[in-house]
Short mmCIF file of C-alpha atoms in Angstrom, two decimals:
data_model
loop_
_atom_site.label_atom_id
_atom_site.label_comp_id
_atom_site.label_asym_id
_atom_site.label_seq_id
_atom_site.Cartn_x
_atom_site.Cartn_y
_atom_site.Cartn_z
CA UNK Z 1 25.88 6.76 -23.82
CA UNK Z 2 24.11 4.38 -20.79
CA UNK Z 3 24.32 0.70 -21.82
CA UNK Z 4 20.45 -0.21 -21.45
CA UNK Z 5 21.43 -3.94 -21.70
CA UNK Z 6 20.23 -5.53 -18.18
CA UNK Z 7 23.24 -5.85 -15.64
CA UNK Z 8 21.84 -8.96 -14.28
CA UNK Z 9 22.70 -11.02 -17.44
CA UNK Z 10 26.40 -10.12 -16.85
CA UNK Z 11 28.12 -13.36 -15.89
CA UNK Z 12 31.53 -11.78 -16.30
CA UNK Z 13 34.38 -10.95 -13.81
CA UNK Z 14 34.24 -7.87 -11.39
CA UNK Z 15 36.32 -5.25 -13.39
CA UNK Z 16 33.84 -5.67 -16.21
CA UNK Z 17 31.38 -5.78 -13.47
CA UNK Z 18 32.03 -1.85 -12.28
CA UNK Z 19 32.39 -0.34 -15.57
CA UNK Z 20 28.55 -1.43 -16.17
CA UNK Z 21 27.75 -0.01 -13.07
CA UNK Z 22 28.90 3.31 -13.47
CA UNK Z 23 26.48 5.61 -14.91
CA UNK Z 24 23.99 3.35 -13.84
CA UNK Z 25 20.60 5.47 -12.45
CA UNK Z 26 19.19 4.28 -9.20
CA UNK Z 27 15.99 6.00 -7.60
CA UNK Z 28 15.09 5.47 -4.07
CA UNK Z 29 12.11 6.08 -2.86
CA UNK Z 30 11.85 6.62 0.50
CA UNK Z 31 9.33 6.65 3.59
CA UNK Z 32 10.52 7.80 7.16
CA UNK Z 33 9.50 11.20 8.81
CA UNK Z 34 12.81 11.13 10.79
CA UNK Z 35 16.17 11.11 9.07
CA UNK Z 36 18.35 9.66 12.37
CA UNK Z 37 15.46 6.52 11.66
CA UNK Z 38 17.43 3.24 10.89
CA UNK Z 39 15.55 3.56 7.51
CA UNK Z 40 17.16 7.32 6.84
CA UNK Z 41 20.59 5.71 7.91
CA UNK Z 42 19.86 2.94 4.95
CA UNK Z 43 18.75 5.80 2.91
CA UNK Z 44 22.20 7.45 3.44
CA UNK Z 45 24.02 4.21 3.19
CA UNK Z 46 22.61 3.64 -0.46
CA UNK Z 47 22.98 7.04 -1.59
CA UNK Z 48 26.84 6.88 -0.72
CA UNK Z 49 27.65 3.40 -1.74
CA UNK Z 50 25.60 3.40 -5.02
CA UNK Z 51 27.33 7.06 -5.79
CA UNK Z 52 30.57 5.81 -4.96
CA UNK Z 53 29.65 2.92 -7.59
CA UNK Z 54 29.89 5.66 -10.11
CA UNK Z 55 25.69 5.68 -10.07
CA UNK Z 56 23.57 8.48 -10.64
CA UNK Z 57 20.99 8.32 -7.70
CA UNK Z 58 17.61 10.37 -7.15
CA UNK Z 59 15.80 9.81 -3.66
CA UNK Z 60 12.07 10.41 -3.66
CA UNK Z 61 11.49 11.41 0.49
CA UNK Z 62 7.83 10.91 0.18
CA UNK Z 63 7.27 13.03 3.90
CA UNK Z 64 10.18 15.32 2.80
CA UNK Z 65 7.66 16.25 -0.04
CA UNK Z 66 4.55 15.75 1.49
CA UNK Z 67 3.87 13.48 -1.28
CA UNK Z 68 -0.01 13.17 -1.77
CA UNK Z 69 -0.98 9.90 -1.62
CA UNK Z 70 -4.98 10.18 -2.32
CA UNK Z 71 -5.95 9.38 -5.52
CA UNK Z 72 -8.12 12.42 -7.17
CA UNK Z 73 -9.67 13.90 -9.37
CA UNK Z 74 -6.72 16.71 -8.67
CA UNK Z 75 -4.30 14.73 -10.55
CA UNK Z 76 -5.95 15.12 -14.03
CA UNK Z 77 -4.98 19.15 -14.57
CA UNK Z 78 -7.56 19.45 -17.66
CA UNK Z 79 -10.86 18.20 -18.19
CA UNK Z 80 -12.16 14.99 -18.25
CA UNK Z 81 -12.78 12.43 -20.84
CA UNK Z 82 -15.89 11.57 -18.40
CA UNK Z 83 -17.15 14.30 -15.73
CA UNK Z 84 -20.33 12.53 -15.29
CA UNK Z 85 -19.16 9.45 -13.38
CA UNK Z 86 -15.19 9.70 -12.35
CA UNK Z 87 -12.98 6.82 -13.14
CA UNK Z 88 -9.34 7.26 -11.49
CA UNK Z 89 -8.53 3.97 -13.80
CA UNK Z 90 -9.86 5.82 -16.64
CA UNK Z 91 -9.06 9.68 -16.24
CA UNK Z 92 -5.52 8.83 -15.64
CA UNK Z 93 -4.72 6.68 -18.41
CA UNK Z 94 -6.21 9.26 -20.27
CA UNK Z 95 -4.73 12.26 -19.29
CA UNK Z 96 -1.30 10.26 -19.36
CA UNK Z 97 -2.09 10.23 -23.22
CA UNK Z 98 -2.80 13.63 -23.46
CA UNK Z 99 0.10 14.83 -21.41
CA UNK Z 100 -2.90 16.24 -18.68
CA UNK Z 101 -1.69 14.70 -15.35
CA UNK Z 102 -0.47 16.75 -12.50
CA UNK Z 103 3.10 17.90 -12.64
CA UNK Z 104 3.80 15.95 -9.30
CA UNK Z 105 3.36 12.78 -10.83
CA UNK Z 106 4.85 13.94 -14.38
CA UNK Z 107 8.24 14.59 -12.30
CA UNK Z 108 7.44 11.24 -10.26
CA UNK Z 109 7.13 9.69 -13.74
CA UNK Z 110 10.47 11.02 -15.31
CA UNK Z 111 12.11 9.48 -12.99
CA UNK Z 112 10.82 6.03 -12.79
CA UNK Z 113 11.52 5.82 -17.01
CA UNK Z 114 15.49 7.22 -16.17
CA UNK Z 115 16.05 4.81 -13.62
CA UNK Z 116 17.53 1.51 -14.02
CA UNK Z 117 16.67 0.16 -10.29
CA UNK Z 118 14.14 1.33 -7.77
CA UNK Z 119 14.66 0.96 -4.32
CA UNK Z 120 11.69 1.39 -1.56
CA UNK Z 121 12.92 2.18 1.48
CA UNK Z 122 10.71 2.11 4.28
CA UNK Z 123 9.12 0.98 7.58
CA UNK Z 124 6.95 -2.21 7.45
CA UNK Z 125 3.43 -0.57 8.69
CA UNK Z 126 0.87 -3.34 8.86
CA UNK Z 127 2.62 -5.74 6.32
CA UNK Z 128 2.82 -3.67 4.03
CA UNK Z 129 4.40 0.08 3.18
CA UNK Z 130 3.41 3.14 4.47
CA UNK Z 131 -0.01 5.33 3.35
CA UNK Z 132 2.26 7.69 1.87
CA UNK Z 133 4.30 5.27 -0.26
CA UNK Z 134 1.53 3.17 -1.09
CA UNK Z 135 -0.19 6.13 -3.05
CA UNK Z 136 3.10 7.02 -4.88
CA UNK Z 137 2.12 3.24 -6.49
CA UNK Z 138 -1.47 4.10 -6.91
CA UNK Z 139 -0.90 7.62 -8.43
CA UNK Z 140 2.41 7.19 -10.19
CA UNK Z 141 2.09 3.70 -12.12
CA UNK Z 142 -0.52 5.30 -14.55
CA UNK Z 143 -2.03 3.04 -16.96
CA UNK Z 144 -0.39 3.76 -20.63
CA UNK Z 145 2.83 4.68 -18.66
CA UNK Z 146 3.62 1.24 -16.03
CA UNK Z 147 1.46 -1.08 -17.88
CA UNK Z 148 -1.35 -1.05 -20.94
CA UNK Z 149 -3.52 -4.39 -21.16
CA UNK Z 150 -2.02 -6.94 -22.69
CA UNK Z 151 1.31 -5.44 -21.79
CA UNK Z 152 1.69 -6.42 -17.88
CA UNK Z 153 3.95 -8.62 -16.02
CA UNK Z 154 7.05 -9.97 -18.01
CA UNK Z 155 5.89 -7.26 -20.94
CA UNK Z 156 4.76 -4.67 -18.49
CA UNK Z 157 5.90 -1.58 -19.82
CA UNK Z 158 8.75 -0.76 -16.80
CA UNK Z 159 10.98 -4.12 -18.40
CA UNK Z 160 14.40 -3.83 -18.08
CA UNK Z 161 14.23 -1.95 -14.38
CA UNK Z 162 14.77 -3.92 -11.15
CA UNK Z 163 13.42 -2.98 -8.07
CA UNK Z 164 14.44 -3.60 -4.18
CA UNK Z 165 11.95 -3.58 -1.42
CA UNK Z 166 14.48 -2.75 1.81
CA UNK Z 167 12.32 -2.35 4.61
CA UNK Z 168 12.23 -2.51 8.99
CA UNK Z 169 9.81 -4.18 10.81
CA UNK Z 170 8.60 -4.22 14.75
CA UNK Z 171 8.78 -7.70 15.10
CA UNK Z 172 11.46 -10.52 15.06
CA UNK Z 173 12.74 -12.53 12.72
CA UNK Z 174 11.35 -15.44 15.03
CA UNK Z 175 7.64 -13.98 14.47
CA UNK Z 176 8.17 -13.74 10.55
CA UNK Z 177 9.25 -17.14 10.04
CA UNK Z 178 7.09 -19.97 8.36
CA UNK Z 179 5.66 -21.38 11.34
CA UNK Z 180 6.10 -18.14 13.31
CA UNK Z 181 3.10 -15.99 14.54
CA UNK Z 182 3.39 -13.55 11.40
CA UNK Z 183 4.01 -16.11 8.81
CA UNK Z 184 6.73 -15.84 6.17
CA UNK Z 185 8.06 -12.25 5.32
CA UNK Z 186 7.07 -13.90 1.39
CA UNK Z 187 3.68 -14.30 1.99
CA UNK Z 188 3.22 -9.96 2.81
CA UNK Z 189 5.77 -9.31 -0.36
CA UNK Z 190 3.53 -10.92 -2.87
CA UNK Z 191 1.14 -7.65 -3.49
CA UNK Z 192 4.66 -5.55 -3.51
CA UNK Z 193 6.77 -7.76 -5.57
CA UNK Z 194 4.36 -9.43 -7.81
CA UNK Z 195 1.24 -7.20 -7.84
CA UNK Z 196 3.03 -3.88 -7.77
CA UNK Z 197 6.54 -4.61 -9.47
CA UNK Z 198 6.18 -7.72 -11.35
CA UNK Z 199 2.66 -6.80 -12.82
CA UNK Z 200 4.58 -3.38 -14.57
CA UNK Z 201 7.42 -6.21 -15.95
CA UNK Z 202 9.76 -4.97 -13.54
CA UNK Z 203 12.86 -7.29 -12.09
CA UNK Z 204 12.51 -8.05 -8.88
CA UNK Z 205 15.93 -8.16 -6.28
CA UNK Z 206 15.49 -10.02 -3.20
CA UNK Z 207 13.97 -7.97 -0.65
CA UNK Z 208 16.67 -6.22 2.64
CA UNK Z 209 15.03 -6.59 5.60
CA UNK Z 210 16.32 -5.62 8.57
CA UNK Z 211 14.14 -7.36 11.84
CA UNK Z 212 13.35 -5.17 14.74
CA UNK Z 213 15.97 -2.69 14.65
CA UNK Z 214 14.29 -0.49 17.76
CA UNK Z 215 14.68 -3.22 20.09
CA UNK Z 216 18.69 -4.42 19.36
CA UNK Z 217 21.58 -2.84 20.79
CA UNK Z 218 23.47 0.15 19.06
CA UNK Z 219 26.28 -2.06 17.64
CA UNK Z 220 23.75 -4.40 16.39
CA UNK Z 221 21.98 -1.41 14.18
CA UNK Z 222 25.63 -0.34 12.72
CA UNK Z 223 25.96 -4.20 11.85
CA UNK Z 224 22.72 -3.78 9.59
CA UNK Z 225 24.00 -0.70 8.32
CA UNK Z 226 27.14 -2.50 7.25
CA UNK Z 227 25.53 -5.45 6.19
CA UNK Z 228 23.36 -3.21 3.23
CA UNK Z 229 26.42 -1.26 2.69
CA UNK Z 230 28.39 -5.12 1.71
CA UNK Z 231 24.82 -5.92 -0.50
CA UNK Z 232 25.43 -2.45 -2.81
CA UNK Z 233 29.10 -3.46 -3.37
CA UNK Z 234 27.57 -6.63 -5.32
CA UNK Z 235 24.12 -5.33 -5.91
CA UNK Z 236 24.44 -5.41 -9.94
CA UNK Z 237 26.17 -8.89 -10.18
CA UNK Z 238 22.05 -10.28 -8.61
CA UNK Z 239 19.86 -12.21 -10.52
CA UNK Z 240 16.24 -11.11 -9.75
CA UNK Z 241 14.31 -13.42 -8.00
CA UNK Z 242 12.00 -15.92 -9.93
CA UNK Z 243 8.15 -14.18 -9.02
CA UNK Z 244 5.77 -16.40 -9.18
CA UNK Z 245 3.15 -18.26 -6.86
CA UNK Z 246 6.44 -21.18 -5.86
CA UNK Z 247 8.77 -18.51 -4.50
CA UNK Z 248 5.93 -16.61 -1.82
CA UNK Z 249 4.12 -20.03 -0.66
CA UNK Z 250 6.26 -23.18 -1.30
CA UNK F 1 -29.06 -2.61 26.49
CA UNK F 2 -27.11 -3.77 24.33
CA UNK F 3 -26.10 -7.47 23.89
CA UNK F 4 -22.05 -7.79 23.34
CA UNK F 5 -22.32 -11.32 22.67
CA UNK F 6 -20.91 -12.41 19.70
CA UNK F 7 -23.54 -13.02 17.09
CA UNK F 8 -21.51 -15.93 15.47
CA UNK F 9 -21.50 -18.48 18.17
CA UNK F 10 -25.37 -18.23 17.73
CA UNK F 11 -26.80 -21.25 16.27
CA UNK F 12 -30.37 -20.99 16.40
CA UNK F 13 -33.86 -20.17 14.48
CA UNK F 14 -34.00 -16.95 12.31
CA UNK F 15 -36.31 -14.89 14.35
CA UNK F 16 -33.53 -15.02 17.49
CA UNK F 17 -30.93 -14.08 15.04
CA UNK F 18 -32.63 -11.38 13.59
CA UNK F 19 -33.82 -9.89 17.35
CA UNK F 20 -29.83 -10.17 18.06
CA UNK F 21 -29.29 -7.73 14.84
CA UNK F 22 -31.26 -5.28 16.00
CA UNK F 23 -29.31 -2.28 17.98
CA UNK F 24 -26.25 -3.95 16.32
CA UNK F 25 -23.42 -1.25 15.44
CA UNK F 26 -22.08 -1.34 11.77
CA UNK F 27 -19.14 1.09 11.00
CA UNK F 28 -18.09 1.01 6.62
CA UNK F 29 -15.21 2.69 5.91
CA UNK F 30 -15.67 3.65 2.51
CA UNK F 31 -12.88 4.63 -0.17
CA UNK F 32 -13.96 5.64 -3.52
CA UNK F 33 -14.27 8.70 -5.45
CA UNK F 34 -17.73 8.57 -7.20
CA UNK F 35 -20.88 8.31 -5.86
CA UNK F 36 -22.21 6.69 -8.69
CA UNK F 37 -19.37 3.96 -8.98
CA UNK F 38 -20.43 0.10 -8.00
CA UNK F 39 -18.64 0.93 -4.71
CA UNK F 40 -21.13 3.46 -3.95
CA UNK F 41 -23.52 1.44 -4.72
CA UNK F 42 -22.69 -1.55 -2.90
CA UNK F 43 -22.01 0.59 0.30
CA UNK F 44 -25.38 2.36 -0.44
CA UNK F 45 -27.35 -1.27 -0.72
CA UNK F 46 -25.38 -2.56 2.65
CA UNK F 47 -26.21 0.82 4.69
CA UNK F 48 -30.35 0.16 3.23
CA UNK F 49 -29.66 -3.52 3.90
CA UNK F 50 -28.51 -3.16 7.73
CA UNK F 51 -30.37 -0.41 8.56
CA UNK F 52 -33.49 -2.41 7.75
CA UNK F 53 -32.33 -4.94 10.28
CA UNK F 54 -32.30 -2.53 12.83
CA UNK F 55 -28.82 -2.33 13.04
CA UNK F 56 -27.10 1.30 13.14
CA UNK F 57 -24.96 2.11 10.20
CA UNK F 58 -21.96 4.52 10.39
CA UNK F 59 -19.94 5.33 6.82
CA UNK F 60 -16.67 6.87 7.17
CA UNK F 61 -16.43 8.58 3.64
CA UNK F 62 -12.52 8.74 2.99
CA UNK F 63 -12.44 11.01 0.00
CA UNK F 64 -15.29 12.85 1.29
CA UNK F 65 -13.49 13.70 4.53
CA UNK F 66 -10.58 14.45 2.71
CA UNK F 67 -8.88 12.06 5.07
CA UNK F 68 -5.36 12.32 5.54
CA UNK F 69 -3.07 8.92 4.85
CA UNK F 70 -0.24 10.42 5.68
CA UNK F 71 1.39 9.52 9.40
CA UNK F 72 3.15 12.04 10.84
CA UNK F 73 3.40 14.54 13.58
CA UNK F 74 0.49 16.36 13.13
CA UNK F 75 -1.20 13.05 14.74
CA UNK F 76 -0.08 14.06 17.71
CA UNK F 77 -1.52 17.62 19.47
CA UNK F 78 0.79 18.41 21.85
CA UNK F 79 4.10 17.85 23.10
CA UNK F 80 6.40 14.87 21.76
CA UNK F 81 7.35 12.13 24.17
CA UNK F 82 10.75 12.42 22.07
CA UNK F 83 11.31 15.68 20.07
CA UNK F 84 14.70 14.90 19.49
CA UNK F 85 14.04 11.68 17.33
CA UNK F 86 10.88 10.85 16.01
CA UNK F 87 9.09 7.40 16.40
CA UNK F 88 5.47 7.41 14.85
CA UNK F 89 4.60 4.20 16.65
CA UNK F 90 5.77 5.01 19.80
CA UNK F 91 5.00 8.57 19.59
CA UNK F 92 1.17 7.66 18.63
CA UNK F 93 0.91 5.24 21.24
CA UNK F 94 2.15 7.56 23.90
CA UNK F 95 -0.14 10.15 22.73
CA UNK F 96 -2.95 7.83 22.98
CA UNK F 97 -2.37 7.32 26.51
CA UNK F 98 -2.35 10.62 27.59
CA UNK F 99 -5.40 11.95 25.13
CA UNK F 100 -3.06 13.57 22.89
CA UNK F 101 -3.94 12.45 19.34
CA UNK F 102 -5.32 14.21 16.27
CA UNK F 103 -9.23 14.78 16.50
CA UNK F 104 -9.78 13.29 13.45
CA UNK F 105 -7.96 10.08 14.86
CA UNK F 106 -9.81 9.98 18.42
CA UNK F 107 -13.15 10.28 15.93
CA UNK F 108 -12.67 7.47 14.04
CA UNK F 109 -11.42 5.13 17.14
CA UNK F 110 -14.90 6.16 18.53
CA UNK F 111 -16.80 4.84 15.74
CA UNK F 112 -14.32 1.87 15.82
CA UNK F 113 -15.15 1.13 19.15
CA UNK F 114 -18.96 1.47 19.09
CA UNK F 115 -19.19 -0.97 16.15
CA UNK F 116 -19.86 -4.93 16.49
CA UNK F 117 -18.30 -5.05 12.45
CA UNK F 118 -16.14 -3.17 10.54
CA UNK F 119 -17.25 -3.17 6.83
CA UNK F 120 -14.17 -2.26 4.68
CA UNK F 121 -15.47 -1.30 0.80
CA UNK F 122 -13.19 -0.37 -1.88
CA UNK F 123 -11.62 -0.84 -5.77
CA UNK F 124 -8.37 -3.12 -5.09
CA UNK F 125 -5.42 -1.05 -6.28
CA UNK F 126 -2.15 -3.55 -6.78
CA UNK F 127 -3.72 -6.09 -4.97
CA UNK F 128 -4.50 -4.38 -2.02
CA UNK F 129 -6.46 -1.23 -0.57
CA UNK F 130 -6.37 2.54 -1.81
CA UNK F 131 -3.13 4.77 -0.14
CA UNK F 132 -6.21 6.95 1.62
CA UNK F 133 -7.78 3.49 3.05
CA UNK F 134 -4.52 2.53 4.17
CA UNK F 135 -3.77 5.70 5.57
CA UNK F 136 -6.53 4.76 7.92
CA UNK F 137 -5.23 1.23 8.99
CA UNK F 138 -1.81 3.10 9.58
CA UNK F 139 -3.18 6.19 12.02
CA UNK F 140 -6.17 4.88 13.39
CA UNK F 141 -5.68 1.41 14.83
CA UNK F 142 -3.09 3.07 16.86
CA UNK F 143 -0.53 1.01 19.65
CA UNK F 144 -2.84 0.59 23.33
CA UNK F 145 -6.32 1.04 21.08
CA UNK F 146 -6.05 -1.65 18.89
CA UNK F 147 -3.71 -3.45 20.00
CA UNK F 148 -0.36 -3.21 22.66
CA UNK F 149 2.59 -6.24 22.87
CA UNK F 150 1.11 -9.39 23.82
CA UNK F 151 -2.42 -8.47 23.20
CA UNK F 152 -2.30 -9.32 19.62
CA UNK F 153 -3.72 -11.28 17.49
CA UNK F 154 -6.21 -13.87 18.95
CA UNK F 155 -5.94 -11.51 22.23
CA UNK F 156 -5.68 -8.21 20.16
CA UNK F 157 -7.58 -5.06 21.99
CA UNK F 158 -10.57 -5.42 19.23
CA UNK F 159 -11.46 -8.93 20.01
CA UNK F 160 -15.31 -9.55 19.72
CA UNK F 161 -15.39 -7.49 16.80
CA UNK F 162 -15.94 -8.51 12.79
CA UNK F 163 -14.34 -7.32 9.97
CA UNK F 164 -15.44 -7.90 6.18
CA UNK F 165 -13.38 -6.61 3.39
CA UNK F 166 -15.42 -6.08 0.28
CA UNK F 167 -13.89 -5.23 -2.84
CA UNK F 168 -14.05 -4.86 -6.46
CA UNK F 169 -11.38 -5.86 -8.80
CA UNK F 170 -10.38 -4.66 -12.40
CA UNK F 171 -9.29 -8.45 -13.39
CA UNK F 172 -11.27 -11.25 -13.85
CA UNK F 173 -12.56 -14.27 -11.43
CA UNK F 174 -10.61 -16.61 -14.19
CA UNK F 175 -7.12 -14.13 -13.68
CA UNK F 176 -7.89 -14.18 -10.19
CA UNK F 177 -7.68 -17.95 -9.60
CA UNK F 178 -4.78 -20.17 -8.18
CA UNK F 179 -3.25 -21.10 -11.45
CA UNK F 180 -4.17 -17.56 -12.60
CA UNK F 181 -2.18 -14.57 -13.70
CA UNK F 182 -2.69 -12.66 -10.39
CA UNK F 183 -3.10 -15.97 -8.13
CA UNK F 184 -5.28 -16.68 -5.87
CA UNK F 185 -7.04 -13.52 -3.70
CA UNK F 186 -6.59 -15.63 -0.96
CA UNK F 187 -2.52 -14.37 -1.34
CA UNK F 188 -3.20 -11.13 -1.09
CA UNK F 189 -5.78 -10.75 1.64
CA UNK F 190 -3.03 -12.20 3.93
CA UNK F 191 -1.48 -8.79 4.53
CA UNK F 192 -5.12 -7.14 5.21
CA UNK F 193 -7.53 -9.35 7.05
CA UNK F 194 -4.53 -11.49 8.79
CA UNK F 195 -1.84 -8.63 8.79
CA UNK F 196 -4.62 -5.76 10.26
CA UNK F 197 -7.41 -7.52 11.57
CA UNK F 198 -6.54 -10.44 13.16
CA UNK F 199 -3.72 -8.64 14.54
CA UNK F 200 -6.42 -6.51 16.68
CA UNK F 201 -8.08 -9.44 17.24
CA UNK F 202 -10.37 -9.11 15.05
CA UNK F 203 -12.66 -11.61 13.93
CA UNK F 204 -12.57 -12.14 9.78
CA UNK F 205 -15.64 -12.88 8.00
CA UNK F 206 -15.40 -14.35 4.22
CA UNK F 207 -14.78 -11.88 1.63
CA UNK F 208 -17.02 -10.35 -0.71
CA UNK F 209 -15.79 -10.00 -4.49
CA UNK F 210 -16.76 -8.20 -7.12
CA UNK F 211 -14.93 -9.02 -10.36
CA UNK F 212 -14.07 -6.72 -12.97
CA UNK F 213 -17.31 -4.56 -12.79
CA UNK F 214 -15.65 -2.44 -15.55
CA UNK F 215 -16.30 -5.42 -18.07
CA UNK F 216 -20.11 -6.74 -17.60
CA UNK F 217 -23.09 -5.72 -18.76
CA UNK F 218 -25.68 -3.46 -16.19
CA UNK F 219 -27.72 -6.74 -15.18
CA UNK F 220 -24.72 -8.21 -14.31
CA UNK F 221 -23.56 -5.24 -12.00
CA UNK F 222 -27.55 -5.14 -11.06
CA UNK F 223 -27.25 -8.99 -10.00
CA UNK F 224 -23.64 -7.95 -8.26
CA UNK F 225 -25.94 -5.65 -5.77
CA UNK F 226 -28.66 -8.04 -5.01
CA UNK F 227 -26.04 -10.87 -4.46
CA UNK F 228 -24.31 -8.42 -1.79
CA UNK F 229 -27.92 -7.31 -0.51
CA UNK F 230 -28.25 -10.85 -0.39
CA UNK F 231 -25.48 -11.55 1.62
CA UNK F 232 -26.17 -9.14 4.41
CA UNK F 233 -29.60 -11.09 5.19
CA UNK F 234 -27.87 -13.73 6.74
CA UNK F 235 -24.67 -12.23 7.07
CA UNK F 236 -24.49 -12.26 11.33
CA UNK F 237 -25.40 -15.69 10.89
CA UNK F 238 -22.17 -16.30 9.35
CA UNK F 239 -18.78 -18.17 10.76
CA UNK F 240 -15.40 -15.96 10.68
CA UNK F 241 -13.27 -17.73 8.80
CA UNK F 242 -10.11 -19.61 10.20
CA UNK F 243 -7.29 -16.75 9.43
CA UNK F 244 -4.06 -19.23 10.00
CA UNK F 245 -1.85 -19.82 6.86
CA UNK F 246 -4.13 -22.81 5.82
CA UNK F 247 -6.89 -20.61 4.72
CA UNK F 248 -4.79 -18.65 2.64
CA UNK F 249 -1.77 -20.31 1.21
CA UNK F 250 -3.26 -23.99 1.31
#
């Protein structure tokens, strides 16, 4: 039987530490067209390490499955509670109820509820994730199943999950800094982290980002690859960061 | 012939503004799913609004076009500049170059191009724009179009060009505020108007909001329209706004 008790409160020594970790579920959901990408190497990394762990892990590869990323009326499969004006909000919470969503999103759904820690894995495209991956959070995190007014944020309906944002971007570390041309890597997490994961009272990790992999040297990208690989090993023994307004802007 | 001068440096009387409007090139991208929603209806009242001003209005209809979000290697026509590993920025950029994108993508940098200001009109979804509206950012504003390493930002290829993002919210003003559940909107335009649009140089003009149409009465979403109809009377009268950290995280 999985121990649902949250890993993070664990304050106990490592032995203790692995045995909660095993039969742990993990699901990564991941954005790269090209699987010799540094983000399909990370992919690999996590799969490995995690399984090694003693995890069960599911990857989502969004392109992989041409995941559909525009929200429509295709992903109610019955009528609708309102054909004469068409409310995504509406139709989906809806047909969540009545078990009348598209099977893509049912599977997407299952999922989500068996896993204990989402990772996104992806390229940063214009501070933010990818099209693709951006509509697996519009189209997946159905009202009634990720959150249900007045139960969002620390009661969203997803409590007791933690999720990871690992991501690559084009520019250098130098450019994300505070004072740097692209401001803070916080300040472009807050919509992910609070008003994606937070909002459906998920955990949040802090994020893995590795800088400008396409313009380092070889040994450089196998560093980063280590470096994530070293993160898993103590993944589970993380508190979540504290999301709210003072960790993004301070 | 038209004048490329930037209408905001213009400080003078009415009737000089208003003959600078005319032959003035408007381009709203447009993301939602019903006609009859208070999207529609705000993109209908800004098409009557501009057009009335002589300006010429363009509407790219995403869910009407069925456009694709989704970057990948259908973007590009004909053969990869790398088949053996595949980049999407580098491959884009390269197809750019030689005239080898998508049709659908050399269409909408057309329209791009032509227009003085970019209207962008949409339901937020987890604090930021629809998977199909990002799907645009992602393939259209493509490396060497909208922007190629150091022309960014304040140098970015679409300098002399305005941007407006105008959205509707399912929260409240009151959740929306700095102390507020969601914080401030200020936090998460940052990614779009700063992480897009200044980026390609873009010049940002304030805002417009719409809160929580969902929850008012019909004269208040009647008074929503006329304030946006409003709006556009003056609007190339208006000052971009100061897109630096201050303006958003002060």
């Amino acid at each position: 039987m999985r121990d649902k008790q949250p890993c993070w409160i664990l304050r106990t020594e490592a032995t203790e530490c692995c045995w909660k970790m095993a039969g742990r579920k993990v699901l990564i959901v991941y954005a790269h067209q090209e699987p010799k990408s540094l983000n399909g190497a990370l992919k690999t990394v996590a799969v490995e390490e995690l399984s090694k762990q003693g995890c069960t892990v599911t990857v989502s590869d969004l392109y992989a499955m041409q995941f559909e990323p525009r929200a429509t009326r295709n992903d109610i499969v019955d009528c609708l509670h309102n054909s004469d004006e068409f409310n995504y909000g509406v139709e989906t919470w809806e047909a969540y109820k009545r078990g009348g969503l598209s099977n893509d999103l049912i599977e997407e759904q299952k999922k989500v509820q068996e896993a204990d820690l989402l990772i996104f894995q992806f390229p940063l495209y214009w501070f933010s994730m990818p099209a693709i991956m951006k509509g697996w959070m519009d189209r997946v995190l159905v009202q009634g199943f990720a959150h249900e007014f007045p139960n969002c944020y620390d009661s969203g309906l997803l409590k007791n999950k933690l999720a990871l944002f690992s991501f690559t971007t084009g520019g250098s570390k130098e450019m994300y800094a505070k004072g740097g041309i692209n401001g803070d890597t916080r300040y472009l997490l807050w919509p992910m982290q609070h008003g994606i994961m937070h909002f459906c009272g998920v955990k949040v990790l802090e994020p893995h980002i590795c800088f400008a992999p396409e313009y380092v040297s070889e040994e450089k990208r196998k560093e980063m690859l280590l470096a994530w690989a070293q993160r898993l090993k103590t993944l589970w023994k993380e508190e979540p960061i504290n999301c709210s307004p003072e960790w993004y802007f301070k």
